């Protein structure tokens, strides 16, 4: 049985430098780690099915959500594609309001087909579950540099040269308000965010970090995945103002 050997991390094959700035060597390492994990879980599932007839995923796949599997693409030099159209600012003028309504992230407005693989998804408490992300339309929201940095941290950005970093809670709130979310502080560390999809308010809640005021990179990515599942937005939804 090769499974225990394939799962042995002592040779560094599972090292995943996602918190480091993207480099050629780091990209190769992350791709190799993903391939090693695929191999391990493929063998593990085979052993489970041979011994029990089913693997763990077979037991829960009917009750968990499907989600997009984020893969590290092969190393390429970064190229920007400025083929986006500006979105009207009538509902997103932060000089005129503190919070607003977001109607640009509706799932029904998207047509971009996701071709990446899928795996099991967890249902996050406090979110409204979106439709599957396999028939999404391309809608670009133009943002400034400060907001762009926030969303590059929140969402999987395989072609971004930005170094993974912590995210200040103030910057997170600013970014959410700037694209039209209404924000309300609840009890304790809980905050309520709502986006307007037509006449329906679609809420989600996040917890403010405490005692520190920064979201760690891993927590920021977790928040980003929740936003993707709830509203269908990702790194491709936002584009930097020229």
Coordinates of C-alpha atoms in Angstrom, one line a residue:
X1 CA 0.0 0.0 0.0
X2 CA 1.6 3.3 -1.2
X3 CA -0.9 5.6 0.6
X4 CA 1.1 6.2 3.8
X5 CA 4.3 6.9 1.8
X6 CA 2.5 9.3 -0.5
X7 CA 1.1 11.2 2.5
X8 CA 4.5 11.6 4.2
X9 CA 5.3 15.3 4.2
X10 CA 8.9 14.9 5.5
X11 CA 10.5 15.5 2.0
X12 CA 8.7 18.9 1.7
X13 CA 6.5 17.9 -1.2
X14 CA 3.4 19.5 0.4
X15 CA 5.2 22.8 1.0
X16 CA 2.9 25.5 -0.3
X17 CA 4.4 29.0 -0.2
X18 CA 1.1 30.8 -0.8
X19 CA 2.0 33.5 1.7
X20 CA 5.1 34.5 -0.2
X21 CA 5.4 36.8 -3.2
X22 CA 4.8 34.9 -6.5
X23 CA 8.0 33.7 -8.1
X24 CA 8.9 31.1 -10.7
X25 CA 10.2 28.7 -8.1
X26 CA 7.3 29.3 -5.7
X27 CA 4.8 28.7 -8.5
X28 CA 6.5 25.4 -9.5
X29 CA 6.4 24.4 -5.8
X30 CA 2.7 25.1 -5.4
X31 CA 1.8 23.2 -8.6
X32 CA 3.9 20.3 -7.4
X33 CA 2.2 20.3 -4.0
X34 CA -1.2 20.3 -5.6
X35 CA -0.2 17.4 -7.8
X36 CA 1.1 15.5 -4.8
X37 CA -2.1 16.1 -2.9
X38 CA -4.1 14.9 -5.9
X39 CA -2.0 11.7 -6.0
X40 CA -2.4 11.1 -2.3
X41 CA -6.2 11.6 -2.2
X42 CA -6.6 9.5 -5.3
X43 CA -4.9 6.6 -3.6
X44 CA -6.7 7.2 -0.3
X45 CA -10.1 7.2 -2.1
X46 CA -9.1 4.0 -3.8
X47 CA -8.2 2.3 -0.5
X48 CA -11.5 3.5 1.1
X49 CA -13.6 2.2 -1.7
X50 CA -11.7 -1.1 -1.8
X51 CA -12.2 -1.6 2.0
X52 CA -15.6 0.0 2.6
X53 CA -17.2 0.4 -0.8
X54 CA -17.2 4.2 -0.6
X55 CA -14.8 7.0 0.2
X56 CA -15.7 9.9 2.6
X57 CA -16.8 12.2 -0.2
X58 CA -19.3 9.6 -1.5
X59 CA -21.1 9.8 1.9
X60 CA -21.5 13.6 1.9
X61 CA -21.6 14.7 -1.7
X62 CA -25.4 14.8 -1.8
X63 CA -25.6 17.3 1.1
X64 CA -22.6 19.6 0.5
X65 CA -22.4 22.4 -2.0
X66 CA -20.3 22.3 -5.1
X67 CA -17.6 24.9 -5.3
X68 CA -14.8 26.0 -7.6
X69 CA -11.4 24.4 -7.1
X70 CA -8.7 27.0 -7.2
X71 CA -5.6 25.8 -8.9
X72 CA -2.2 27.5 -9.3
X73 CA -1.7 28.2 -13.1
X74 CA 1.7 27.5 -14.7
X75 CA 4.2 30.3 -14.4
X76 CA 3.7 33.2 -16.8
X77 CA 4.8 36.8 -16.8
X78 CA 2.0 39.1 -15.7
X79 CA -0.1 40.7 -18.4
X80 CA -2.9 43.1 -17.9
X81 CA -6.0 43.1 -20.1
X82 CA -7.7 46.5 -19.9
X83 CA -10.8 45.3 -21.8
X84 CA -13.3 46.4 -19.2
X85 CA -16.1 48.9 -19.3
X86 CA -16.7 51.4 -16.6
X87 CA -19.8 50.8 -14.4
X88 CA -22.1 53.7 -13.7
X89 CA -21.3 55.4 -10.5
X90 CA -24.8 56.6 -9.7
X91 CA -25.3 53.9 -7.1
X92 CA -21.7 53.8 -6.0
X93 CA -20.8 57.4 -5.2
X94 CA -19.1 57.0 -1.8
X95 CA -19.0 60.8 -1.4
X96 CA -22.8 60.9 -1.1
X97 CA -23.4 57.9 1.2
X98 CA -21.7 55.8 3.8
X99 CA -23.4 52.6 2.7
X100 CA -25.3 51.7 -0.4
X101 CA -27.0 49.0 -2.4
X102 CA -25.1 46.6 -4.6
X103 CA -26.9 45.3 -7.7
X104 CA -23.8 44.6 -9.9
X105 CA -23.0 41.2 -8.4
X106 CA -26.2 39.4 -9.2
X107 CA -25.6 35.9 -10.4
X108 CA -28.3 36.3 -13.1
X109 CA -26.2 39.1 -14.7
X110 CA -23.2 36.9 -15.4
X111 CA -22.2 34.7 -18.4
X112 CA -18.6 33.7 -17.8
X113 CA -18.2 29.9 -17.8
X114 CA -15.9 28.5 -15.2
X115 CA -13.8 25.6 -16.5
X116 CA -11.8 24.8 -13.4
X117 CA -12.5 21.5 -11.5
X118 CA -14.9 21.2 -8.6
X119 CA -14.8 19.6 -5.2
X120 CA -17.0 19.4 -2.2
X121 CA -18.2 22.7 -0.7
X122 CA -19.0 23.7 2.8
X123 CA -22.1 25.8 3.6
X124 CA -21.0 28.9 5.6
X125 CA -23.2 30.1 8.4
X126 CA -24.7 33.5 7.9
X127 CA -24.6 33.5 4.1
X128 CA -27.3 33.2 1.5
X129 CA -26.3 30.3 -0.8
X130 CA -25.8 31.3 -4.4
X131 CA -26.6 29.3 -7.5
X132 CA -23.8 27.2 -8.9
X133 CA -20.9 29.2 -10.4
X134 CA -20.8 27.4 -13.7
X135 CA -22.9 29.9 -15.8
X136 CA -21.7 33.2 -14.7
X137 CA -21.7 36.4 -16.7
X138 CA -18.8 38.8 -16.9
X139 CA -19.5 42.1 -15.1
X140 CA -16.7 44.4 -14.4
X141 CA -16.8 46.9 -11.5
X142 CA -14.2 49.6 -11.8
X143 CA -12.4 50.3 -8.4
X144 CA -9.6 52.5 -7.2
X145 CA -6.1 51.2 -6.2
X146 CA -7.0 50.9 -2.5
X147 CA -10.1 48.8 -3.2
X148 CA -8.3 46.8 -5.8
X149 CA -5.6 45.8 -3.3
X150 CA -8.3 44.6 -0.9
X151 CA -10.0 42.4 -3.5
X152 CA -6.7 41.0 -4.8
X153 CA -6.1 39.9 -1.2
X154 CA -9.7 38.5 -0.7
X155 CA -9.9 36.5 -3.9
X156 CA -7.6 34.0 -5.6
X157 CA -5.6 36.1 -8.0
X158 CA -3.2 33.7 -9.8
X159 CA -1.7 36.4 -12.1
X160 CA -1.3 39.1 -9.5
X161 CA 2.3 40.2 -8.5
X162 CA 1.1 41.6 -5.2
X163 CA 2.6 40.0 -2.1
X164 CA 0.0 38.2 0.0
X165 CA -0.5 40.3 3.1
X166 CA -2.7 41.0 6.1
X167 CA -5.8 43.1 5.5
X168 CA -6.8 45.9 7.8
X169 CA -10.4 45.8 8.9
X170 CA -10.8 49.5 7.9
X171 CA -9.7 48.7 4.4
X172 CA -12.1 45.8 4.2
X173 CA -15.1 47.9 5.3
X174 CA -14.0 50.7 2.9
X175 CA -13.9 48.3 0.0
X176 CA -17.2 46.7 0.7
X177 CA -19.0 50.1 1.1
X178 CA -17.3 51.4 -2.1
X179 CA -18.9 48.7 -4.2
X180 CA -22.3 49.2 -2.7
X181 CA -22.7 47.0 0.3
X182 CA -24.7 48.4 3.2
X183 CA -22.8 47.8 6.5
X184 CA -24.2 47.5 10.0
X185 CA -22.3 46.7 13.2
X186 CA -24.1 44.1 15.3
X187 CA -23.3 42.9 18.8
X188 CA -19.8 41.9 19.7
X189 CA -17.5 41.5 16.7
X190 CA -20.2 40.7 14.2
X191 CA -20.9 42.9 11.2
X192 CA -23.9 42.6 8.8
X193 CA -23.3 43.3 5.1
X194 CA -26.2 43.4 2.6
X195 CA -26.2 43.7 -1.2
X196 CA -29.3 44.7 -3.1
X197 CA -30.2 42.2 -5.8
X198 CA -33.2 43.9 -7.4
X199 CA -35.6 44.4 -4.5
X200 CA -34.1 41.5 -2.4
X201 CA -31.5 42.2 0.2
X202 CA -28.9 39.4 0.3
X203 CA -27.1 39.4 3.7
X204 CA -23.8 38.0 4.9
X205 CA -22.0 38.4 8.2
X206 CA -18.3 38.7 9.0
X207 CA -16.5 39.0 12.3
X208 CA -14.1 41.8 13.0
X209 CA -10.7 40.5 14.1
X210 CA -10.0 40.9 17.8
X211 CA -7.8 42.0 19.6
X212 CA -5.8 42.7 16.4
X213 CA -7.4 44.9 13.8
X214 CA -6.0 43.0 10.8
X215 CA -7.4 40.0 9.0
X216 CA -4.7 37.4 8.4
X217 CA -4.1 36.4 4.8
X218 CA -5.8 33.0 5.3
X219 CA -8.9 34.5 7.0
X220 CA -9.1 37.1 4.2
X221 CA -9.2 34.3 1.6
X222 CA -11.8 32.5 3.6
X223 CA -14.0 35.7 3.6
X224 CA -13.4 35.9 -0.2
X225 CA -14.6 32.4 -0.7
X226 CA -17.7 33.1 1.2
X227 CA -18.4 36.2 -0.9
X228 CA -17.9 34.0 -4.0
X229 CA -20.4 31.5 -2.8
X230 CA -22.9 34.1 -1.7
X231 CA -22.7 36.6 -4.6
X232 CA -20.7 35.0 -7.4
X233 CA -18.0 37.7 -7.3
X234 CA -14.3 36.9 -7.7
X235 CA -11.1 38.5 -8.8
X236 CA -12.4 38.9 -12.3
X237 CA -15.4 40.9 -11.1
X238 CA -13.2 44.0 -10.3
X239 CA -10.9 46.0 -12.5
X240 CA -8.5 48.8 -11.6
X241 CA -9.5 52.3 -12.7
X242 CA -7.1 53.6 -15.3

